[in-house]
């Protein structure tokens, strides 16, 4: 479905207002890959919420060559679908299916659930891009409208680079093994956007470094942080309560929903 470009004054004002409301979240959660900044799924969802829409996925299935999913954006007031798109994770992607990447590094195959989840994430980002690409340009012309989840860890044509690691302070220059750079960058960006102190996660999951989180703990933390981010976007949109209140939500969720 084609991009939803404003065609009258009211829609243009709505997009301008949305850009102002969620601009900070979009920029804070953007991924910096090879010097270019790409909007992540959290940023796209914030834009959708600011427009009174919800973005989701459906029809996840294994097809020839990989896994596909359908993303869609719906207006919350009437449930009308305003944009759809396909997300796909291909078997030719060493990052997900394993094998040597273009730099000769051997990559392990990711679990099937992670591959299916990425197909959904790409579908959601792509559907949001189809509807709201113009809003990203309003927020910051330097942001790329290519969804961050579709960009290789080393960019489209550059050598591998280390991701930013400034969200959680490191007491040692030696980097603990475990979590890949891309996952760590996603977690770090979410911590920045929500204002949740890294120490809350360290204390909750009883680890000394965020890279030591297990896959289950990582998925749990990402889900909770996304919920905080969604609440923050709604608060900014409705102007119902101070934005800083959302930073405490994660702590409340952790206290009430500790999974072990």
PDB file of C-alpha atoms in Angstrom:
ATOM      1  CA  UNK A   1       0.000   0.000   0.000  1.00  0.00           C
ATOM      2  CA  UNK A   2       1.359   3.408  -0.940  1.00  0.00           C
ATOM      3  CA  UNK A   3       2.592   5.992   1.539  1.00  0.00           C
ATOM      4  CA  UNK A   4      -0.060   8.107   3.226  1.00  0.00           C
ATOM      5  CA  UNK A   5       1.017  11.597   2.175  1.00  0.00           C
ATOM      6  CA  UNK A   6      -0.953  14.547   3.639  1.00  0.00           C
ATOM      7  CA  UNK A   7      -3.251  16.020   0.996  1.00  0.00           C
ATOM      8  CA  UNK A   8      -4.991  18.715   3.003  1.00  0.00           C
ATOM      9  CA  UNK A   9      -4.208  21.209   5.735  1.00  0.00           C
ATOM     10  CA  UNK A  10      -5.710  19.178   8.564  1.00  0.00           C
ATOM     11  CA  UNK A  11      -3.665  16.043   7.784  1.00  0.00           C
ATOM     12  CA  UNK A  12      -0.508  18.100   7.361  1.00  0.00           C
ATOM     13  CA  UNK A  13      -1.052  19.732  10.762  1.00  0.00           C
ATOM     14  CA  UNK A  14      -1.626  16.294  12.300  1.00  0.00           C
ATOM     15  CA  UNK A  15       1.670  15.023  10.911  1.00  0.00           C
ATOM     16  CA  UNK A  16       3.460  18.187  12.053  1.00  0.00           C
ATOM     17  CA  UNK A  17       2.028  17.784  15.556  1.00  0.00           C
ATOM     18  CA  UNK A  18       3.004  14.105  15.587  1.00  0.00           C
ATOM     19  CA  UNK A  19       6.549  14.966  14.539  1.00  0.00           C
ATOM     20  CA  UNK A  20       6.809  17.337  17.483  1.00  0.00           C
ATOM     21  CA  UNK A  21       5.295  14.888  19.961  1.00  0.00           C
ATOM     22  CA  UNK A  22       7.384  11.834  19.171  1.00  0.00           C
ATOM     23  CA  UNK A  23      10.471  13.393  17.570  1.00  0.00           C
ATOM     24  CA  UNK A  24      12.617  12.857  20.661  1.00  0.00           C
ATOM     25  CA  UNK A  25      11.684   9.175  20.916  1.00  0.00           C
ATOM     26  CA  UNK A  26      12.311   8.598  17.220  1.00  0.00           C
ATOM     27  CA  UNK A  27      15.762  10.185  17.362  1.00  0.00           C
ATOM     28  CA  UNK A  28      16.758   8.541  20.651  1.00  0.00           C
ATOM     29  CA  UNK A  29      15.866   5.040  19.448  1.00  0.00           C
ATOM     30  CA  UNK A  30      17.363   5.450  15.964  1.00  0.00           C
ATOM     31  CA  UNK A  31      20.238   3.085  15.155  1.00  0.00           C
ATOM     32  CA  UNK A  32      23.560   4.515  14.012  1.00  0.00           C
ATOM     33  CA  UNK A  33      24.993   2.143  11.407  1.00  0.00           C
ATOM     34  CA  UNK A  34      28.104   3.126   9.470  1.00  0.00           C
ATOM     35  CA  UNK A  35      27.484   6.801  10.232  1.00  0.00           C
ATOM     36  CA  UNK A  36      23.862   6.838   9.050  1.00  0.00           C
ATOM     37  CA  UNK A  37      20.850   6.921  11.371  1.00  0.00           C
ATOM     38  CA  UNK A  38      17.929   4.594  10.756  1.00  0.00           C
ATOM     39  CA  UNK A  39      14.521   4.659  12.459  1.00  0.00           C
ATOM     40  CA  UNK A  40      13.865   1.553  14.594  1.00  0.00           C
ATOM     41  CA  UNK A  41      10.540  -0.186  15.129  1.00  0.00           C
ATOM     42  CA  UNK A  42      10.076   1.656  18.442  1.00  0.00           C
ATOM     43  CA  UNK A  43      10.340   4.973  16.621  1.00  0.00           C
ATOM     44  CA  UNK A  44       7.905   3.894  13.915  1.00  0.00           C
ATOM     45  CA  UNK A  45       5.404   2.717  16.535  1.00  0.00           C
ATOM     46  CA  UNK A  46       5.706   6.034  18.387  1.00  0.00           C
ATOM     47  CA  UNK A  47       4.857   7.872  15.159  1.00  0.00           C
ATOM     48  CA  UNK A  48       1.861   5.599  14.628  1.00  0.00           C
ATOM     49  CA  UNK A  49       0.577   6.182  18.168  1.00  0.00           C
ATOM     50  CA  UNK A  50       0.960   9.938  17.732  1.00  0.00           C
ATOM     51  CA  UNK A  51      -1.359   9.627  14.710  1.00  0.00           C
ATOM     52  CA  UNK A  52      -3.925   7.657  16.706  1.00  0.00           C
ATOM     53  CA  UNK A  53      -2.908   4.385  15.045  1.00  0.00           C
ATOM     54  CA  UNK A  54      -1.648   0.998  16.159  1.00  0.00           C
ATOM     55  CA  UNK A  55       0.885  -1.092  14.248  1.00  0.00           C
ATOM     56  CA  UNK A  56       0.984  -4.867  14.395  1.00  0.00           C
ATOM     57  CA  UNK A  57       1.728  -8.016  12.422  1.00  0.00           C
ATOM     58  CA  UNK A  58      -0.098 -11.122  11.260  1.00  0.00           C
ATOM     59  CA  UNK A  59       0.218 -14.206   9.053  1.00  0.00           C
ATOM     60  CA  UNK A  60       3.746 -15.220  10.051  1.00  0.00           C
ATOM     61  CA  UNK A  61       4.713 -18.204   7.929  1.00  0.00           C
ATOM     62  CA  UNK A  62       7.679 -20.143   6.629  1.00  0.00           C
ATOM     63  CA  UNK A  63       7.888 -19.815   2.863  1.00  0.00           C
ATOM     64  CA  UNK A  64      10.399 -20.772   0.228  1.00  0.00           C
ATOM     65  CA  UNK A  65      13.622 -18.982   1.030  1.00  0.00           C
ATOM     66  CA  UNK A  66      12.787 -17.819   4.556  1.00  0.00           C
ATOM     67  CA  UNK A  67      10.065 -16.514   6.853  1.00  0.00           C
ATOM     68  CA  UNK A  68       7.551 -13.781   5.974  1.00  0.00           C
ATOM     69  CA  UNK A  69       5.015 -11.761   7.943  1.00  0.00           C
ATOM     70  CA  UNK A  70       2.456  -9.092   7.099  1.00  0.00           C
ATOM     71  CA  UNK A  71       2.524  -5.775   8.952  1.00  0.00           C
ATOM     72  CA  UNK A  72      -0.369  -3.368   9.126  1.00  0.00           C
ATOM     73  CA  UNK A  73      -1.246   0.023  10.549  1.00  0.00           C
ATOM     74  CA  UNK A  74      -4.793   0.545  11.841  1.00  0.00           C
ATOM     75  CA  UNK A  75      -6.604   3.642  13.035  1.00  0.00           C
ATOM     76  CA  UNK A  76      -7.597   3.052  16.649  1.00  0.00           C
ATOM     77  CA  UNK A  77     -10.853   4.977  16.398  1.00  0.00           C
ATOM     78  CA  UNK A  78     -12.435   2.770  13.734  1.00  0.00           C
ATOM     79  CA  UNK A  79     -10.034  -0.134  13.109  1.00  0.00           C
ATOM     80  CA  UNK A  80      -9.499   0.893   9.485  1.00  0.00           C
ATOM     81  CA  UNK A  81      -6.280  -0.462   7.948  1.00  0.00           C
ATOM     82  CA  UNK A  82      -4.365   2.430   6.385  1.00  0.00           C
ATOM     83  CA  UNK A  83      -1.163   0.637   5.372  1.00  0.00           C
ATOM     84  CA  UNK A  84       0.175  -2.893   4.939  1.00  0.00           C
ATOM     85  CA  UNK A  85       3.597  -4.283   4.095  1.00  0.00           C
ATOM     86  CA  UNK A  86       5.588  -7.504   4.067  1.00  0.00           C
ATOM     87  CA  UNK A  87       8.487  -8.340   6.335  1.00  0.00           C
ATOM     88  CA  UNK A  88      10.898 -11.082   5.321  1.00  0.00           C
ATOM     89  CA  UNK A  89      13.954 -12.809   6.788  1.00  0.00           C
ATOM     90  CA  UNK A  90      15.819 -14.743   4.098  1.00  0.00           C
ATOM     91  CA  UNK A  91      17.819 -17.910   4.365  1.00  0.00           C
ATOM     92  CA  UNK A  92      20.556 -16.048   2.524  1.00  0.00           C
ATOM     93  CA  UNK A  93      21.143 -13.840   5.589  1.00  0.00           C
ATOM     94  CA  UNK A  94      24.043 -15.310   7.621  1.00  0.00           C
ATOM     95  CA  UNK A  95      23.114 -13.117  10.600  1.00  0.00           C
ATOM     96  CA  UNK A  96      19.912 -15.125  11.016  1.00  0.00           C
ATOM     97  CA  UNK A  97      20.432 -18.472   9.308  1.00  0.00           C
ATOM     98  CA  UNK A  98      24.145 -18.888   9.957  1.00  0.00           C
ATOM     99  CA  UNK A  99      27.152 -19.247   7.690  1.00  0.00           C
ATOM    100  CA  UNK A 100      29.956 -16.963   6.611  1.00  0.00           C
ATOM    101  CA  UNK A 101      29.128 -13.311   6.142  1.00  0.00           C
ATOM    102  CA  UNK A 102      30.721 -11.173   3.432  1.00  0.00           C
ATOM    103  CA  UNK A 103      33.686 -10.452   5.728  1.00  0.00           C
ATOM    104  CA  UNK A 104      34.435 -14.136   6.271  1.00  0.00           C
ATOM    105  CA  UNK A 105      33.129 -14.327   9.842  1.00  0.00           C
ATOM    106  CA  UNK A 106      31.212 -17.476  10.719  1.00  0.00           C
ATOM    107  CA  UNK A 107      27.775 -16.627  12.104  1.00  0.00           C
ATOM    108  CA  UNK A 108      25.654 -19.091  14.143  1.00  0.00           C
ATOM    109  CA  UNK A 109      22.032 -19.781  13.219  1.00  0.00           C
ATOM    110  CA  UNK A 110      19.540 -17.926  15.398  1.00  0.00           C
ATOM    111  CA  UNK A 111      16.633 -19.752  17.089  1.00  0.00           C
ATOM    112  CA  UNK A 112      13.477 -20.112  14.997  1.00  0.00           C
ATOM    113  CA  UNK A 113      11.464 -17.878  17.343  1.00  0.00           C
ATOM    114  CA  UNK A 114      13.982 -15.076  16.869  1.00  0.00           C
ATOM    115  CA  UNK A 115      13.753 -15.381  13.079  1.00  0.00           C
ATOM    116  CA  UNK A 116       9.952 -15.256  13.198  1.00  0.00           C
ATOM    117  CA  UNK A 117      10.077 -12.290  15.576  1.00  0.00           C
ATOM    118  CA  UNK A 118      12.393 -10.380  13.234  1.00  0.00           C
ATOM    119  CA  UNK A 119      10.079 -11.039  10.291  1.00  0.00           C
ATOM    120  CA  UNK A 120       7.254  -9.475  12.328  1.00  0.00           C
ATOM    121  CA  UNK A 121       9.415  -6.559  13.419  1.00  0.00           C
ATOM    122  CA  UNK A 122      10.428  -5.828   9.844  1.00  0.00           C
ATOM    123  CA  UNK A 123       6.807  -6.065   8.724  1.00  0.00           C
ATOM    124  CA  UNK A 124       5.676  -3.545  11.357  1.00  0.00           C
ATOM    125  CA  UNK A 125       8.473  -1.103  10.534  1.00  0.00           C
ATOM    126  CA  UNK A 126       7.858  -1.412   6.801  1.00  0.00           C
ATOM    127  CA  UNK A 127       4.092  -0.843   7.183  1.00  0.00           C
ATOM    128  CA  UNK A 128       4.732   2.235   9.333  1.00  0.00           C
ATOM    129  CA  UNK A 129       7.255   3.512   6.832  1.00  0.00           C
ATOM    130  CA  UNK A 130       4.658   3.133   4.090  1.00  0.00           C
ATOM    131  CA  UNK A 131       2.252   5.326   6.047  1.00  0.00           C
ATOM    132  CA  UNK A 132       4.524   7.800   7.811  1.00  0.00           C
ATOM    133  CA  UNK A 133       7.815   8.195   5.913  1.00  0.00           C
ATOM    134  CA  UNK A 134       7.042  11.904   5.465  1.00  0.00           C
ATOM    135  CA  UNK A 135       6.907  12.372   9.252  1.00  0.00           C
ATOM    136  CA  UNK A 136      10.490  11.134   9.643  1.00  0.00           C
ATOM    137  CA  UNK A 137      11.644  13.832   7.230  1.00  0.00           C
ATOM    138  CA  UNK A 138       9.743  16.415   9.300  1.00  0.00           C
ATOM    139  CA  UNK A 139      11.488  15.193  12.461  1.00  0.00           C
ATOM    140  CA  UNK A 140      15.026  15.193  11.052  1.00  0.00           C
ATOM    141  CA  UNK A 141      16.038  15.265   7.409  1.00  0.00           C
ATOM    142  CA  UNK A 142      19.209  13.402   8.380  1.00  0.00           C
ATOM    143  CA  UNK A 143      17.262  10.293   9.381  1.00  0.00           C
ATOM    144  CA  UNK A 144      16.952   7.531   6.800  1.00  0.00           C
ATOM    145  CA  UNK A 145      13.448   6.153   6.246  1.00  0.00           C
ATOM    146  CA  UNK A 146      14.846   2.667   5.626  1.00  0.00           C
ATOM    147  CA  UNK A 147      13.787   0.640   8.706  1.00  0.00           C
ATOM    148  CA  UNK A 148      16.781  -0.066  10.938  1.00  0.00           C
ATOM    149  CA  UNK A 149      15.900  -3.767  11.142  1.00  0.00           C
ATOM    150  CA  UNK A 150      16.465  -4.133   7.398  1.00  0.00           C
ATOM    151  CA  UNK A 151      20.000  -2.756   7.530  1.00  0.00           C
ATOM    152  CA  UNK A 152      22.905  -5.233   7.988  1.00  0.00           C
ATOM    153  CA  UNK A 153      24.945  -4.792  11.161  1.00  0.00           C
ATOM    154  CA  UNK A 154      27.862  -3.578   9.052  1.00  0.00           C
ATOM    155  CA  UNK A 155      25.741  -1.363   6.808  1.00  0.00           C
ATOM    156  CA  UNK A 156      25.059  -1.931   3.141  1.00  0.00           C
ATOM    157  CA  UNK A 157      28.615  -1.533   1.903  1.00  0.00           C
ATOM    158  CA  UNK A 158      30.995  -0.759   4.753  1.00  0.00           C
ATOM    159  CA  UNK A 159      33.242  -2.853   7.026  1.00  0.00           C
ATOM    160  CA  UNK A 160      31.945  -3.999  10.424  1.00  0.00           C
ATOM    161  CA  UNK A 161      31.745  -1.345  13.109  1.00  0.00           C
ATOM    162  CA  UNK A 162      31.245  -1.492  16.846  1.00  0.00           C
ATOM    163  CA  UNK A 163      27.860  -0.253  18.045  1.00  0.00           C
ATOM    164  CA  UNK A 164      27.575   2.529  20.618  1.00  0.00           C
ATOM    165  CA  UNK A 165      27.841   1.256  24.185  1.00  0.00           C
ATOM    166  CA  UNK A 166      27.269   4.365  26.246  1.00  0.00           C
ATOM    167  CA  UNK A 167      23.957   3.488  27.884  1.00  0.00           C
ATOM    168  CA  UNK A 168      25.453   1.308  30.608  1.00  0.00           C
ATOM    169  CA  UNK A 169      28.740   2.397  32.209  1.00  0.00           C
ATOM    170  CA  UNK A 170      31.563  -0.103  31.911  1.00  0.00           C
ATOM    171  CA  UNK A 171      33.915  -0.564  34.853  1.00  0.00           C
ATOM    172  CA  UNK A 172      36.429  -2.382  32.691  1.00  0.00           C
ATOM    173  CA  UNK A 173      37.729  -1.945  29.181  1.00  0.00           C
ATOM    174  CA  UNK A 174      37.327  -5.665  28.668  1.00  0.00           C
ATOM    175  CA  UNK A 175      33.957  -6.356  27.045  1.00  0.00           C
ATOM    176  CA  UNK A 176      32.091  -9.371  28.457  1.00  0.00           C
ATOM    177  CA  UNK A 177      31.144 -11.987  25.889  1.00  0.00           C
ATOM    178  CA  UNK A 178      27.550 -12.959  25.166  1.00  0.00           C
ATOM    179  CA  UNK A 179      25.053 -10.548  23.637  1.00  0.00           C
ATOM    180  CA  UNK A 180      25.760  -9.551  19.997  1.00  0.00           C
ATOM    181  CA  UNK A 181      26.411  -5.883  19.230  1.00  0.00           C
ATOM    182  CA  UNK A 182      23.101  -5.367  17.395  1.00  0.00           C
ATOM    183  CA  UNK A 183      21.016  -6.648  20.321  1.00  0.00           C
ATOM    184  CA  UNK A 184      23.045  -4.621  22.805  1.00  0.00           C
ATOM    185  CA  UNK A 185      22.579  -1.459  20.734  1.00  0.00           C
ATOM    186  CA  UNK A 186      18.805  -2.026  20.671  1.00  0.00           C
ATOM    187  CA  UNK A 187      18.725  -2.441  24.450  1.00  0.00           C
ATOM    188  CA  UNK A 188      20.932   0.633  24.962  1.00  0.00           C
ATOM    189  CA  UNK A 189      18.721   2.772  22.711  1.00  0.00           C
ATOM    190  CA  UNK A 190      15.591   1.702  24.579  1.00  0.00           C
ATOM    191  CA  UNK A 191      17.173   2.541  27.935  1.00  0.00           C
ATOM    192  CA  UNK A 192      17.979   6.024  26.647  1.00  0.00           C
ATOM    193  CA  UNK A 193      14.520   6.587  25.199  1.00  0.00           C
ATOM    194  CA  UNK A 194      12.634   5.455  28.308  1.00  0.00           C
ATOM    195  CA  UNK A 195      14.960   6.982  30.894  1.00  0.00           C
ATOM    196  CA  UNK A 196      15.148   3.661  32.755  1.00  0.00           C
ATOM    197  CA  UNK A 197      18.499   3.406  34.616  1.00  0.00           C
ATOM    198  CA  UNK A 198      20.586   0.406  33.491  1.00  0.00           C
ATOM    199  CA  UNK A 199      21.027  -0.474  37.190  1.00  0.00           C
ATOM    200  CA  UNK A 200      17.355  -1.468  37.361  1.00  0.00           C
ATOM    201  CA  UNK A 201      17.995  -4.218  34.845  1.00  0.00           C
ATOM    202  CA  UNK A 202      21.269  -5.261  36.451  1.00  0.00           C
ATOM    203  CA  UNK A 203      19.586  -5.584  39.848  1.00  0.00           C
ATOM    204  CA  UNK A 204      16.482  -7.289  38.463  1.00  0.00           C
ATOM    205  CA  UNK A 205      18.277  -9.945  36.470  1.00  0.00           C
ATOM    206  CA  UNK A 206      21.203 -10.265  38.897  1.00  0.00           C
ATOM    207  CA  UNK A 207      23.979  -9.719  36.361  1.00  0.00           C
ATOM    208  CA  UNK A 208      27.044  -7.479  36.481  1.00  0.00           C
ATOM    209  CA  UNK A 209      26.822  -6.432  32.826  1.00  0.00           C
ATOM    210  CA  UNK A 210      23.851  -6.180  30.469  1.00  0.00           C
ATOM    211  CA  UNK A 211      25.637  -8.327  27.902  1.00  0.00           C
ATOM    212  CA  UNK A 212      25.342 -11.243  30.334  1.00  0.00           C
ATOM    213  CA  UNK A 213      21.544 -11.349  30.028  1.00  0.00           C
ATOM    214  CA  UNK A 214      20.183 -14.678  28.833  1.00  0.00           C
ATOM    215  CA  UNK A 215      17.961 -14.799  25.743  1.00  0.00           C
ATOM    216  CA  UNK A 216      14.891 -15.084  27.970  1.00  0.00           C
ATOM    217  CA  UNK A 217      15.942 -12.154  30.140  1.00  0.00           C
ATOM    218  CA  UNK A 218      16.785 -10.054  27.084  1.00  0.00           C
ATOM    219  CA  UNK A 219      13.388 -10.724  25.468  1.00  0.00           C
ATOM    220  CA  UNK A 220      11.644  -9.948  28.758  1.00  0.00           C
ATOM    221  CA  UNK A 221      13.539  -6.661  29.188  1.00  0.00           C
ATOM    222  CA  UNK A 222      12.857  -5.573  25.581  1.00  0.00           C
ATOM    223  CA  UNK A 223       9.138  -6.283  25.966  1.00  0.00           C
ATOM    224  CA  UNK A 224       8.903  -4.288  29.190  1.00  0.00           C
ATOM    225  CA  UNK A 225      10.908  -1.371  27.831  1.00  0.00           C
ATOM    226  CA  UNK A 226       8.714  -1.280  24.732  1.00  0.00           C
ATOM    227  CA  UNK A 227       5.670  -1.091  27.005  1.00  0.00           C
ATOM    228  CA  UNK A 228       7.242   1.826  28.851  1.00  0.00           C
ATOM    229  CA  UNK A 229       8.010   3.514  25.541  1.00  0.00           C
ATOM    230  CA  UNK A 230       4.440   3.061  24.338  1.00  0.00           C
ATOM    231  CA  UNK A 231       3.127   4.526  27.596  1.00  0.00           C
ATOM    232  CA  UNK A 232       5.497   7.456  27.230  1.00  0.00           C
ATOM    233  CA  UNK A 233       4.331   8.127  23.681  1.00  0.00           C
ATOM    234  CA  UNK A 234       0.698   8.021  24.795  1.00  0.00           C
ATOM    235  CA  UNK A 235       1.417  10.404  27.650  1.00  0.00           C
ATOM    236  CA  UNK A 236       3.114  12.834  25.307  1.00  0.00           C
ATOM    237  CA  UNK A 237       0.241  12.573  22.859  1.00  0.00           C
ATOM    238  CA  UNK A 238      -2.500  13.015  25.453  1.00  0.00           C
ATOM    239  CA  UNK A 239      -0.529  15.452  27.629  1.00  0.00           C
ATOM    240  CA  UNK A 240      -2.267  13.810  30.557  1.00  0.00           C
ATOM    241  CA  UNK A 241       0.625  13.460  32.966  1.00  0.00           C
ATOM    242  CA  UNK A 242       4.330  14.380  33.295  1.00  0.00           C
ATOM    243  CA  UNK A 243       6.534  12.516  30.824  1.00  0.00           C
ATOM    244  CA  UNK A 244       9.009  11.602  33.550  1.00  0.00           C
ATOM    245  CA  UNK A 245       6.392   9.405  35.261  1.00  0.00           C
ATOM    246  CA  UNK A 246       6.909   6.758  32.599  1.00  0.00           C
ATOM    247  CA  UNK A 247      10.489   6.212  33.752  1.00  0.00           C
ATOM    248  CA  UNK A 248       9.155   4.744  36.984  1.00  0.00           C
ATOM    249  CA  UNK A 249       6.803   2.332  35.225  1.00  0.00           C
ATOM    250  CA  UNK A 250       9.564  -0.144  34.465  1.00  0.00           C
ATOM    251  CA  UNK A 251      10.452  -0.401  38.114  1.00  0.00           C
ATOM    252  CA  UNK A 252       6.809  -1.073  38.985  1.00  0.00           C
ATOM    253  CA  UNK A 253       6.532  -3.691  36.273  1.00  0.00           C
ATOM    254  CA  UNK A 254       9.678  -5.394  37.478  1.00  0.00           C
ATOM    255  CA  UNK A 255       8.448  -5.505  41.061  1.00  0.00           C
ATOM    256  CA  UNK A 256       5.046  -6.888  40.073  1.00  0.00           C
ATOM    257  CA  UNK A 257       5.995  -9.184  37.216  1.00  0.00           C
ATOM    258  CA  UNK A 258       9.302 -10.805  38.136  1.00  0.00           C
ATOM    259  CA  UNK A 259       9.252 -14.030  36.045  1.00  0.00           C
ATOM    260  CA  UNK A 260      11.346 -16.051  38.446  1.00  0.00           C
TER     261      UNK A 260
END
